[in-house]
Amino acid sequence: MPENSQQGPSFPQTTLDLPVAQRIAQAVEHYGEAEVIARSISLMDGKYEGEDFLLYVGGEHAQGILNGAPVLYWPELWGLRALQHVWSDAAISPVLDALRNPAWRVREMGCRVIALRGLPAAEELLALIGDGTPRVRAAAARALGAVGSPEDIEGIRTFTKDPVLEVRRSAQQGIETLRSRFPSTR
């Protein structure tokens, strides 16, 4: 079997090591934006979207999986990460669902997408105060600053009492972001 037979005929080999944004832009050129969004959402739902698409969203890491490395949660994460570069409101519910994913990296990326896309998800983010992974709690605190309202400052303050320094710093950043968005807030 030829070495690059796993990549299929439509995936450009030189794309593997490009930054995510460039790979997603190439995927949009190849499939169209609506299909990239739909397939990204499908990956988040645990479905298989083909080798070519995995290579676009996952790059060199996806090649490792196609060569036999454990799949774990990576395709779900890549689908979510792609939504940082393409968007449709059809992704809102799947992104919110990602906050309950068993894989902490997926929950963390969900927080990032919520912040970037300005999704109204303060309640869902506040629910992550007790998340077992500090990086998820930190991402939730930062995202609350980006999408929350002045009423959420008290919730973010809960994160300032976290035992992990990174979470406390992120909470302070979240509060400062909220205050800059709502200058009359103290």
JSON list of C-alpha atoms in Angstrom, two decimals:
[
{"chain": "A", "resi": 1, "resn": "MET", "atom": "CA", "xyz": [0.00, 0.00, 0.00]},
{"chain": "A", "resi": 2, "resn": "PRO", "atom": "CA", "xyz": [1.53, 3.40, -0.93]},
{"chain": "A", "resi": 3, "resn": "GLU", "atom": "CA", "xyz": [2.60, 5.55, 1.99]},
{"chain": "A", "resi": 4, "resn": "ASN", "atom": "CA", "xyz": [0.11, 8.37, 1.37]},
{"chain": "A", "resi": 5, "resn": "SER", "atom": "CA", "xyz": [-2.83, 6.16, 0.44]},
{"chain": "A", "resi": 6, "resn": "GLN", "atom": "CA", "xyz": [-4.41, 6.97, 3.82]},
{"chain": "A", "resi": 7, "resn": "GLN", "atom": "CA", "xyz": [-4.75, 10.60, 2.82]},
{"chain": "A", "resi": 8, "resn": "GLY", "atom": "CA", "xyz": [-7.08, 10.01, -0.08]},
{"chain": "A", "resi": 9, "resn": "PRO", "atom": "CA", "xyz": [-6.86, 11.75, -3.40]},
{"chain": "A", "resi": 10, "resn": "SER", "atom": "CA", "xyz": [-8.23, 15.16, -2.39]},
{"chain": "A", "resi": 11, "resn": "PHE", "atom": "CA", "xyz": [-6.07, 16.10, 0.60]},
{"chain": "A", "resi": 12, "resn": "PRO", "atom": "CA", "xyz": [-2.99, 18.22, -0.19]},
{"chain": "A", "resi": 13, "resn": "GLN", "atom": "CA", "xyz": [-0.03, 16.66, 1.67]},
{"chain": "A", "resi": 14, "resn": "THR", "atom": "CA", "xyz": [1.60, 20.06, 2.19]},
{"chain": "A", "resi": 15, "resn": "THR", "atom": "CA", "xyz": [-1.36, 21.12, 4.34]},
{"chain": "A", "resi": 16, "resn": "LEU", "atom": "CA", "xyz": [-0.50, 18.83, 7.26]},
{"chain": "A", "resi": 17, "resn": "ASP", "atom": "CA", "xyz": [1.95, 21.17, 8.95]},
{"chain": "A", "resi": 18, "resn": "LEU", "atom": "CA", "xyz": [0.10, 24.44, 8.30]},
{"chain": "A", "resi": 19, "resn": "PRO", "atom": "CA", "xyz": [-1.44, 26.40, 11.18]},
{"chain": "A", "resi": 20, "resn": "VAL", "atom": "CA", "xyz": [-5.04, 25.49, 11.99]},
{"chain": "A", "resi": 21, "resn": "ALA", "atom": "CA", "xyz": [-6.51, 28.67, 10.48]},
{"chain": "A", "resi": 22, "resn": "GLN", "atom": "CA", "xyz": [-4.84, 27.97, 7.15]},
{"chain": "A", "resi": 23, "resn": "ARG", "atom": "CA", "xyz": [-5.92, 24.32, 7.12]},
{"chain": "A", "resi": 24, "resn": "ILE", "atom": "CA", "xyz": [-9.51, 25.32, 7.87]},
{"chain": "A", "resi": 25, "resn": "ALA", "atom": "CA", "xyz": [-9.37, 27.94, 5.11]},
{"chain": "A", "resi": 26, "resn": "GLN", "atom": "CA", "xyz": [-8.22, 25.20, 2.71]},
{"chain": "A", "resi": 27, "resn": "ALA", "atom": "CA", "xyz": [-11.01, 22.93, 3.92]},
{"chain": "A", "resi": 28, "resn": "VAL", "atom": "CA", "xyz": [-13.50, 25.71, 3.22]},
{"chain": "A", "resi": 29, "resn": "GLU", "atom": "CA", "xyz": [-12.04, 26.07, -0.29]},
{"chain": "A", "resi": 30, "resn": "HIS", "atom": "CA", "xyz": [-12.38, 22.32, -0.81]},
{"chain": "A", "resi": 31, "resn": "TYR", "atom": "CA", "xyz": [-15.76, 21.59, 0.82]},
{"chain": "A", "resi": 32, "resn": "GLY", "atom": "CA", "xyz": [-17.44, 24.98, 1.24]},
{"chain": "A", "resi": 33, "resn": "GLU", "atom": "CA", "xyz": [-18.04, 26.72, 4.54]},
{"chain": "A", "resi": 34, "resn": "ALA", "atom": "CA", "xyz": [-21.43, 25.16, 5.29]},
{"chain": "A", "resi": 35, "resn": "GLU", "atom": "CA", "xyz": [-20.06, 21.65, 4.88]},
{"chain": "A", "resi": 36, "resn": "VAL", "atom": "CA", "xyz": [-16.99, 22.37, 7.03]},
{"chain": "A", "resi": 37, "resn": "ILE", "atom": "CA", "xyz": [-19.30, 23.62, 9.77]},
{"chain": "A", "resi": 38, "resn": "ALA", "atom": "CA", "xyz": [-21.64, 20.63, 9.46]},
{"chain": "A", "resi": 39, "resn": "ARG", "atom": "CA", "xyz": [-18.77, 18.15, 9.48]},
{"chain": "A", "resi": 40, "resn": "SER", "atom": "CA", "xyz": [-17.13, 19.89, 12.44]},
{"chain": "A", "resi": 41, "resn": "ILE", "atom": "CA", "xyz": [-20.38, 19.61, 14.40]},
{"chain": "A", "resi": 42, "resn": "SER", "atom": "CA", "xyz": [-20.60, 15.96, 13.36]},
{"chain": "A", "resi": 43, "resn": "LEU", "atom": "CA", "xyz": [-17.08, 15.31, 14.72]},
{"chain": "A", "resi": 44, "resn": "MET", "atom": "CA", "xyz": [-18.13, 16.93, 18.00]},
{"chain": "A", "resi": 45, "resn": "ASP", "atom": "CA", "xyz": [-20.98, 14.43, 18.11]},
{"chain": "A", "resi": 46, "resn": "GLY", "atom": "CA", "xyz": [-18.50, 11.54, 17.83]},
{"chain": "A", "resi": 47, "resn": "LYS", "atom": "CA", "xyz": [-19.17, 10.74, 14.17]},
{"chain": "A", "resi": 48, "resn": "TYR", "atom": "CA", "xyz": [-16.53, 9.90, 11.59]},
{"chain": "A", "resi": 49, "resn": "GLU", "atom": "CA", "xyz": [-16.12, 12.38, 8.75]},
{"chain": "A", "resi": 50, "resn": "GLY", "atom": "CA", "xyz": [-13.45, 10.70, 6.67]},
{"chain": "A", "resi": 51, "resn": "GLU", "atom": "CA", "xyz": [-9.69, 10.77, 6.52]},
{"chain": "A", "resi": 52, "resn": "ASP", "atom": "CA", "xyz": [-9.37, 13.90, 4.40]},
{"chain": "A", "resi": 53, "resn": "PHE", "atom": "CA", "xyz": [-11.51, 15.98, 6.72]},
{"chain": "A", "resi": 54, "resn": "LEU", "atom": "CA", "xyz": [-9.64, 14.71, 9.79]},
{"chain": "A", "resi": 55, "resn": "LEU", "atom": "CA", "xyz": [-6.38, 15.77, 8.17]},
{"chain": "A", "resi": 56, "resn": "TYR", "atom": "CA", "xyz": [-7.71, 19.25, 7.47]},
{"chain": "A", "resi": 57, "resn": "VAL", "atom": "CA", "xyz": [-8.91, 19.80, 11.03]},
{"chain": "A", "resi": 58, "resn": "GLY", "atom": "CA", "xyz": [-6.22, 17.81, 12.85]},
{"chain": "A", "resi": 59, "resn": "GLY", "atom": "CA", "xyz": [-3.12, 18.19, 10.70]},
{"chain": "A", "resi": 60, "resn": "GLU", "atom": "CA", "xyz": [-0.07, 16.12, 11.58]},
{"chain": "A", "resi": 61, "resn": "HIS", "atom": "CA", "xyz": [-1.71, 14.85, 14.76]},
{"chain": "A", "resi": 62, "resn": "ALA", "atom": "CA", "xyz": [-4.58, 13.44, 12.69]},
{"chain": "A", "resi": 63, "resn": "GLN", "atom": "CA", "xyz": [-2.05, 11.64, 10.51]},
{"chain": "A", "resi": 64, "resn": "GLY", "atom": "CA", "xyz": [-0.78, 9.94, 13.65]},
{"chain": "A", "resi": 65, "resn": "ILE", "atom": "CA", "xyz": [-4.28, 8.76, 14.49]},
{"chain": "A", "resi": 66, "resn": "LEU", "atom": "CA", "xyz": [-4.81, 7.52, 10.94]},
{"chain": "A", "resi": 67, "resn": "ASN", "atom": "CA", "xyz": [-1.54, 5.61, 11.35]},
{"chain": "A", "resi": 68, "resn": "GLY", "atom": "CA", "xyz": [-2.84, 3.88, 14.48]},
{"chain": "A", "resi": 69, "resn": "ALA", "atom": "CA", "xyz": [-2.42, 6.23, 17.47]},
{"chain": "A", "resi": 70, "resn": "PRO", "atom": "CA", "xyz": [-5.34, 6.23, 19.93]},
{"chain": "A", "resi": 71, "resn": "VAL", "atom": "CA", "xyz": [-8.24, 8.44, 18.83]},
{"chain": "A", "resi": 72, "resn": "LEU", "atom": "CA", "xyz": [-9.37, 9.44, 22.33]},
{"chain": "A", "resi": 73, "resn": "TYR", "atom": "CA", "xyz": [-11.22, 12.79, 22.19]},
{"chain": "A", "resi": 74, "resn": "TRP", "atom": "CA", "xyz": [-9.11, 14.44, 19.47]},
{"chain": "A", "resi": 75, "resn": "PRO", "atom": "CA", "xyz": [-11.65, 14.53, 16.61]},
{"chain": "A", "resi": 76, "resn": "GLU", "atom": "CA", "xyz": [-14.24, 16.09, 18.95]},
{"chain": "A", "resi": 77, "resn": "LEU", "atom": "CA", "xyz": [-11.70, 18.73, 19.95]},
{"chain": "A", "resi": 78, "resn": "TRP", "atom": "CA", "xyz": [-10.71, 19.40, 16.34]},
{"chain": "A", "resi": 79, "resn": "GLY", "atom": "CA", "xyz": [-14.34, 19.84, 15.30]},
{"chain": "A", "resi": 80, "resn": "LEU", "atom": "CA", "xyz": [-14.84, 22.34, 18.09]},
{"chain": "A", "resi": 81, "resn": "ARG", "atom": "CA", "xyz": [-11.57, 24.13, 17.33]},
{"chain": "A", "resi": 82, "resn": "ALA", "atom": "CA", "xyz": [-12.57, 24.49, 13.66]},
{"chain": "A", "resi": 83, "resn": "LEU", "atom": "CA", "xyz": [-15.54, 26.56, 14.86]},
{"chain": "A", "resi": 84, "resn": "GLN", "atom": "CA", "xyz": [-13.08, 29.23, 15.91]},
{"chain": "A", "resi": 85, "resn": "HIS", "atom": "CA", "xyz": [-12.51, 29.80, 12.19]},
{"chain": "A", "resi": 86, "resn": "VAL", "atom": "CA", "xyz": [-15.94, 29.10, 10.65]},
{"chain": "A", "resi": 87, "resn": "TRP", "atom": "CA", "xyz": [-19.31, 29.67, 12.24]},
{"chain": "A", "resi": 88, "resn": "SER", "atom": "CA", "xyz": [-23.03, 29.15, 12.05]},
{"chain": "A", "resi": 89, "resn": "ASP", "atom": "CA", "xyz": [-25.62, 29.54, 14.78]},
{"chain": "A", "resi": 90, "resn": "ALA", "atom": "CA", "xyz": [-26.39, 25.85, 14.16]},
{"chain": "A", "resi": 91, "resn": "ALA", "atom": "CA", "xyz": [-23.26, 25.21, 16.25]},
{"chain": "A", "resi": 92, "resn": "ILE", "atom": "CA", "xyz": [-24.53, 26.97, 19.39]},
{"chain": "A", "resi": 93, "resn": "SER", "atom": "CA", "xyz": [-26.18, 23.95, 21.00]},
{"chain": "A", "resi": 94, "resn": "PRO", "atom": "CA", "xyz": [-23.30, 21.54, 20.18]},
{"chain": "A", "resi": 95, "resn": "VAL", "atom": "CA", "xyz": [-20.79, 24.04, 21.61]},
{"chain": "A", "resi": 96, "resn": "LEU", "atom": "CA", "xyz": [-22.80, 24.31, 24.83]},
{"chain": "A", "resi": 97, "resn": "ASP", "atom": "CA", "xyz": [-23.01, 20.50, 24.94]},
{"chain": "A", "resi": 98, "resn": "ALA", "atom": "CA", "xyz": [-19.21, 20.37, 24.73]},
{"chain": "A", "resi": 99, "resn": "LEU", "atom": "CA", "xyz": [-19.03, 21.89, 28.22]},
{"chain": "A", "resi": 100, "resn": "ARG", "atom": "CA", "xyz": [-20.31, 18.53, 29.54]},
{"chain": "A", "resi": 101, "resn": "ASN", "atom": "CA", "xyz": [-17.89, 16.39, 27.51]},
{"chain": "A", "resi": 102, "resn": "PRO", "atom": "CA", "xyz": [-15.91, 13.90, 29.64]},
{"chain": "A", "resi": 103, "resn": "ALA", "atom": "CA", "xyz": [-12.62, 15.11, 28.08]},
{"chain": "A", "resi": 104, "resn": "TRP", "atom": "CA", "xyz": [-11.29, 18.22, 29.80]},
{"chain": "A", "resi": 105, "resn": "ARG", "atom": "CA", "xyz": [-9.61, 19.50, 26.62]},
{"chain": "A", "resi": 106, "resn": "VAL", "atom": "CA", "xyz": [-12.98, 19.52, 24.86]},
{"chain": "A", "resi": 107, "resn": "ARG", "atom": "CA", "xyz": [-14.60, 21.42, 27.77]},
{"chain": "A", "resi": 108, "resn": "GLU", "atom": "CA", "xyz": [-11.74, 23.92, 27.75]},
{"chain": "A", "resi": 109, "resn": "MET", "atom": "CA", "xyz": [-12.06, 24.47, 23.98]},
{"chain": "A", "resi": 110, "resn": "GLY", "atom": "CA", "xyz": [-15.82, 24.88, 24.42]},
{"chain": "A", "resi": 111, "resn": "CYS", "atom": "CA", "xyz": [-15.14, 27.79, 26.78]},
{"chain": "A", "resi": 112, "resn": "ARG", "atom": "CA", "xyz": [-12.79, 29.35, 24.25]},
{"chain": "A", "resi": 113, "resn": "VAL", "atom": "CA", "xyz": [-15.32, 29.09, 21.43]},
{"chain": "A", "resi": 114, "resn": "ILE", "atom": "CA", "xyz": [-18.04, 30.56, 23.65]},
{"chain": "A", "resi": 115, "resn": "ALA", "atom": "CA", "xyz": [-15.82, 33.53, 24.46]},
{"chain": "A", "resi": 116, "resn": "LEU", "atom": "CA", "xyz": [-14.76, 34.05, 20.86]},
{"chain": "A", "resi": 117, "resn": "ARG", "atom": "CA", "xyz": [-18.29, 33.77, 19.47]},
{"chain": "A", "resi": 118, "resn": "GLY", "atom": "CA", "xyz": [-19.88, 35.76, 22.29]},
{"chain": "A", "resi": 119, "resn": "LEU", "atom": "CA", "xyz": [-22.41, 33.07, 23.08]},
{"chain": "A", "resi": 120, "resn": "PRO", "atom": "CA", "xyz": [-24.81, 33.78, 25.95]},
{"chain": "A", "resi": 121, "resn": "ALA", "atom": "CA", "xyz": [-23.68, 30.96, 28.20]},
{"chain": "A", "resi": 122, "resn": "ALA", "atom": "CA", "xyz": [-23.01, 32.49, 31.60]},
{"chain": "A", "resi": 123, "resn": "GLU", "atom": "CA", "xyz": [-25.07, 29.88, 33.45]},
{"chain": "A", "resi": 124, "resn": "GLU", "atom": "CA", "xyz": [-23.25, 27.01, 31.71]},
{"chain": "A", "resi": 125, "resn": "LEU", "atom": "CA", "xyz": [-19.86, 28.60, 32.40]},
{"chain": "A", "resi": 126, "resn": "LEU", "atom": "CA", "xyz": [-20.68, 29.21, 36.06]},
{"chain": "A", "resi": 127, "resn": "ALA", "atom": "CA", "xyz": [-21.50, 25.51, 36.34]},
{"chain": "A", "resi": 128, "resn": "LEU", "atom": "CA", "xyz": [-17.82, 24.82, 35.64]},
{"chain": "A", "resi": 129, "resn": "ILE", "atom": "CA", "xyz": [-16.72, 26.39, 38.95]},
{"chain": "A", "resi": 130, "resn": "GLY", "atom": "CA", "xyz": [-16.51, 22.88, 40.36]},
{"chain": "A", "resi": 131, "resn": "ASP", "atom": "CA", "xyz": [-14.86, 21.28, 37.32]},
{"chain": "A", "resi": 132, "resn": "GLY", "atom": "CA", "xyz": [-12.06, 18.93, 38.35]},
{"chain": "A", "resi": 133, "resn": "THR", "atom": "CA", "xyz": [-9.58, 20.39, 35.84]},
{"chain": "A", "resi": 134, "resn": "PRO", "atom": "CA", "xyz": [-7.97, 23.76, 36.61]},
{"chain": "A", "resi": 135, "resn": "ARG", "atom": "CA", "xyz": [-7.54, 24.63, 32.92]},
{"chain": "A", "resi": 136, "resn": "VAL", "atom": "CA", "xyz": [-11.29, 24.24, 32.40]},
{"chain": "A", "resi": 137, "resn": "ARG", "atom": "CA", "xyz": [-12.06, 26.43, 35.41]},
{"chain": "A", "resi": 138, "resn": "ALA", "atom": "CA", "xyz": [-9.59, 29.05, 34.15]},
{"chain": "A", "resi": 139, "resn": "ALA", "atom": "CA", "xyz": [-11.09, 29.02, 30.65]},
{"chain": "A", "resi": 140, "resn": "ALA", "atom": "CA", "xyz": [-14.60, 29.31, 32.10]},
{"chain": "A", "resi": 141, "resn": "ALA", "atom": "CA", "xyz": [-13.59, 32.34, 34.20]},
{"chain": "A", "resi": 142, "resn": "ARG", "atom": "CA", "xyz": [-12.05, 34.08, 31.17]},
{"chain": "A", "resi": 143, "resn": "ALA", "atom": "CA", "xyz": [-15.07, 33.23, 29.01]},
{"chain": "A", "resi": 144, "resn": "LEU", "atom": "CA", "xyz": [-17.42, 34.64, 31.65]},
{"chain": "A", "resi": 145, "resn": "GLY", "atom": "CA", "xyz": [-15.59, 37.93, 31.36]},
{"chain": "A", "resi": 146, "resn": "ALA", "atom": "CA", "xyz": [-16.14, 37.89, 27.60]},
{"chain": "A", "resi": 147, "resn": "VAL", "atom": "CA", "xyz": [-19.83, 36.91, 27.56]},
{"chain": "A", "resi": 148, "resn": "GLY", "atom": "CA", "xyz": [-21.17, 37.59, 31.04]},
{"chain": "A", "resi": 149, "resn": "SER", "atom": "CA", "xyz": [-23.06, 40.56, 32.40]},
{"chain": "A", "resi": 150, "resn": "PRO", "atom": "CA", "xyz": [-22.35, 42.71, 35.46]},
{"chain": "A", "resi": 151, "resn": "GLU", "atom": "CA", "xyz": [-24.55, 40.32, 37.46]},
{"chain": "A", "resi": 152, "resn": "ASP", "atom": "CA", "xyz": [-21.98, 37.58, 36.82]},
{"chain": "A", "resi": 153, "resn": "ILE", "atom": "CA", "xyz": [-19.12, 39.31, 38.64]},
{"chain": "A", "resi": 154, "resn": "GLU", "atom": "CA", "xyz": [-20.03, 37.59, 41.89]},
{"chain": "A", "resi": 155, "resn": "GLY", "atom": "CA", "xyz": [-19.93, 34.23, 40.12]},
{"chain": "A", "resi": 156, "resn": "ILE", "atom": "CA", "xyz": [-16.52, 35.00, 38.67]},
{"chain": "A", "resi": 157, "resn": "ARG", "atom": "CA", "xyz": [-15.32, 36.04, 42.13]},
{"chain": "A", "resi": 158, "resn": "THR", "atom": "CA", "xyz": [-15.94, 32.45, 43.21]},
{"chain": "A", "resi": 159, "resn": "PHE", "atom": "CA", "xyz": [-13.09, 31.49, 40.87]},
{"chain": "A", "resi": 160, "resn": "THR", "atom": "CA", "xyz": [-10.76, 33.99, 42.66]},
{"chain": "A", "resi": 161, "resn": "LYS", "atom": "CA", "xyz": [-10.86, 31.68, 45.70]},
{"chain": "A", "resi": 162, "resn": "ASP", "atom": "CA", "xyz": [-9.69, 28.67, 43.67]},
{"chain": "A", "resi": 163, "resn": "PRO", "atom": "CA", "xyz": [-6.71, 26.76, 45.10]},
{"chain": "A", "resi": 164, "resn": "VAL", "atom": "CA", "xyz": [-4.91, 26.97, 41.73]},
{"chain": "A", "resi": 165, "resn": "LEU", "atom": "CA", "xyz": [-3.09, 30.22, 40.90]},
{"chain": "A", "resi": 166, "resn": "GLU", "atom": "CA", "xyz": [-3.82, 30.00, 37.16]},
{"chain": "A", "resi": 167, "resn": "VAL", "atom": "CA", "xyz": [-7.56, 29.87, 37.87]},
{"chain": "A", "resi": 168, "resn": "ARG", "atom": "CA", "xyz": [-7.38, 32.83, 40.27]},
{"chain": "A", "resi": 169, "resn": "ARG", "atom": "CA", "xyz": [-5.46, 34.87, 37.66]},
{"chain": "A", "resi": 170, "resn": "SER", "atom": "CA", "xyz": [-7.98, 33.95, 34.96]},
{"chain": "A", "resi": 171, "resn": "ALA", "atom": "CA", "xyz": [-10.81, 34.97, 37.26]},
{"chain": "A", "resi": 172, "resn": "GLN", "atom": "CA", "xyz": [-9.19, 38.36, 37.79]},
{"chain": "A", "resi": 173, "resn": "GLN", "atom": "CA", "xyz": [-8.78, 38.71, 34.01]},
{"chain": "A", "resi": 174, "resn": "GLY", "atom": "CA", "xyz": [-12.44, 37.80, 33.60]},
{"chain": "A", "resi": 175, "resn": "ILE", "atom": "CA", "xyz": [-13.51, 40.43, 36.11]},
{"chain": "A", "resi": 176, "resn": "GLU", "atom": "CA", "xyz": [-11.31, 43.06, 34.45]},
{"chain": "A", "resi": 177, "resn": "THR", "atom": "CA", "xyz": [-12.73, 42.15, 31.04]},
{"chain": "A", "resi": 178, "resn": "LEU", "atom": "CA", "xyz": [-16.27, 42.44, 32.36]},
{"chain": "A", "resi": 179, "resn": "ARG", "atom": "CA", "xyz": [-15.50, 45.80, 33.94]},
{"chain": "A", "resi": 180, "resn": "SER", "atom": "CA", "xyz": [-14.01, 47.07, 30.68]},
{"chain": "A", "resi": 181, "resn": "ARG", "atom": "CA", "xyz": [-17.14, 45.92, 28.84]},
{"chain": "A", "resi": 182, "resn": "PHE", "atom": "CA", "xyz": [-19.37, 47.56, 31.46]},
{"chain": "A", "resi": 183, "resn": "PRO", "atom": "CA", "xyz": [-17.41, 50.59, 32.77]},
{"chain": "A", "resi": 184, "resn": "SER", "atom": "CA", "xyz": [-20.03, 51.49, 35.39]},
{"chain": "A", "resi": 185, "resn": "THR", "atom": "CA", "xyz": [-19.45, 48.09, 37.05]},
{"chain": "A", "resi": 186, "resn": "ARG", "atom": "CA", "xyz": [-17.36, 47.97, 40.19]}
]
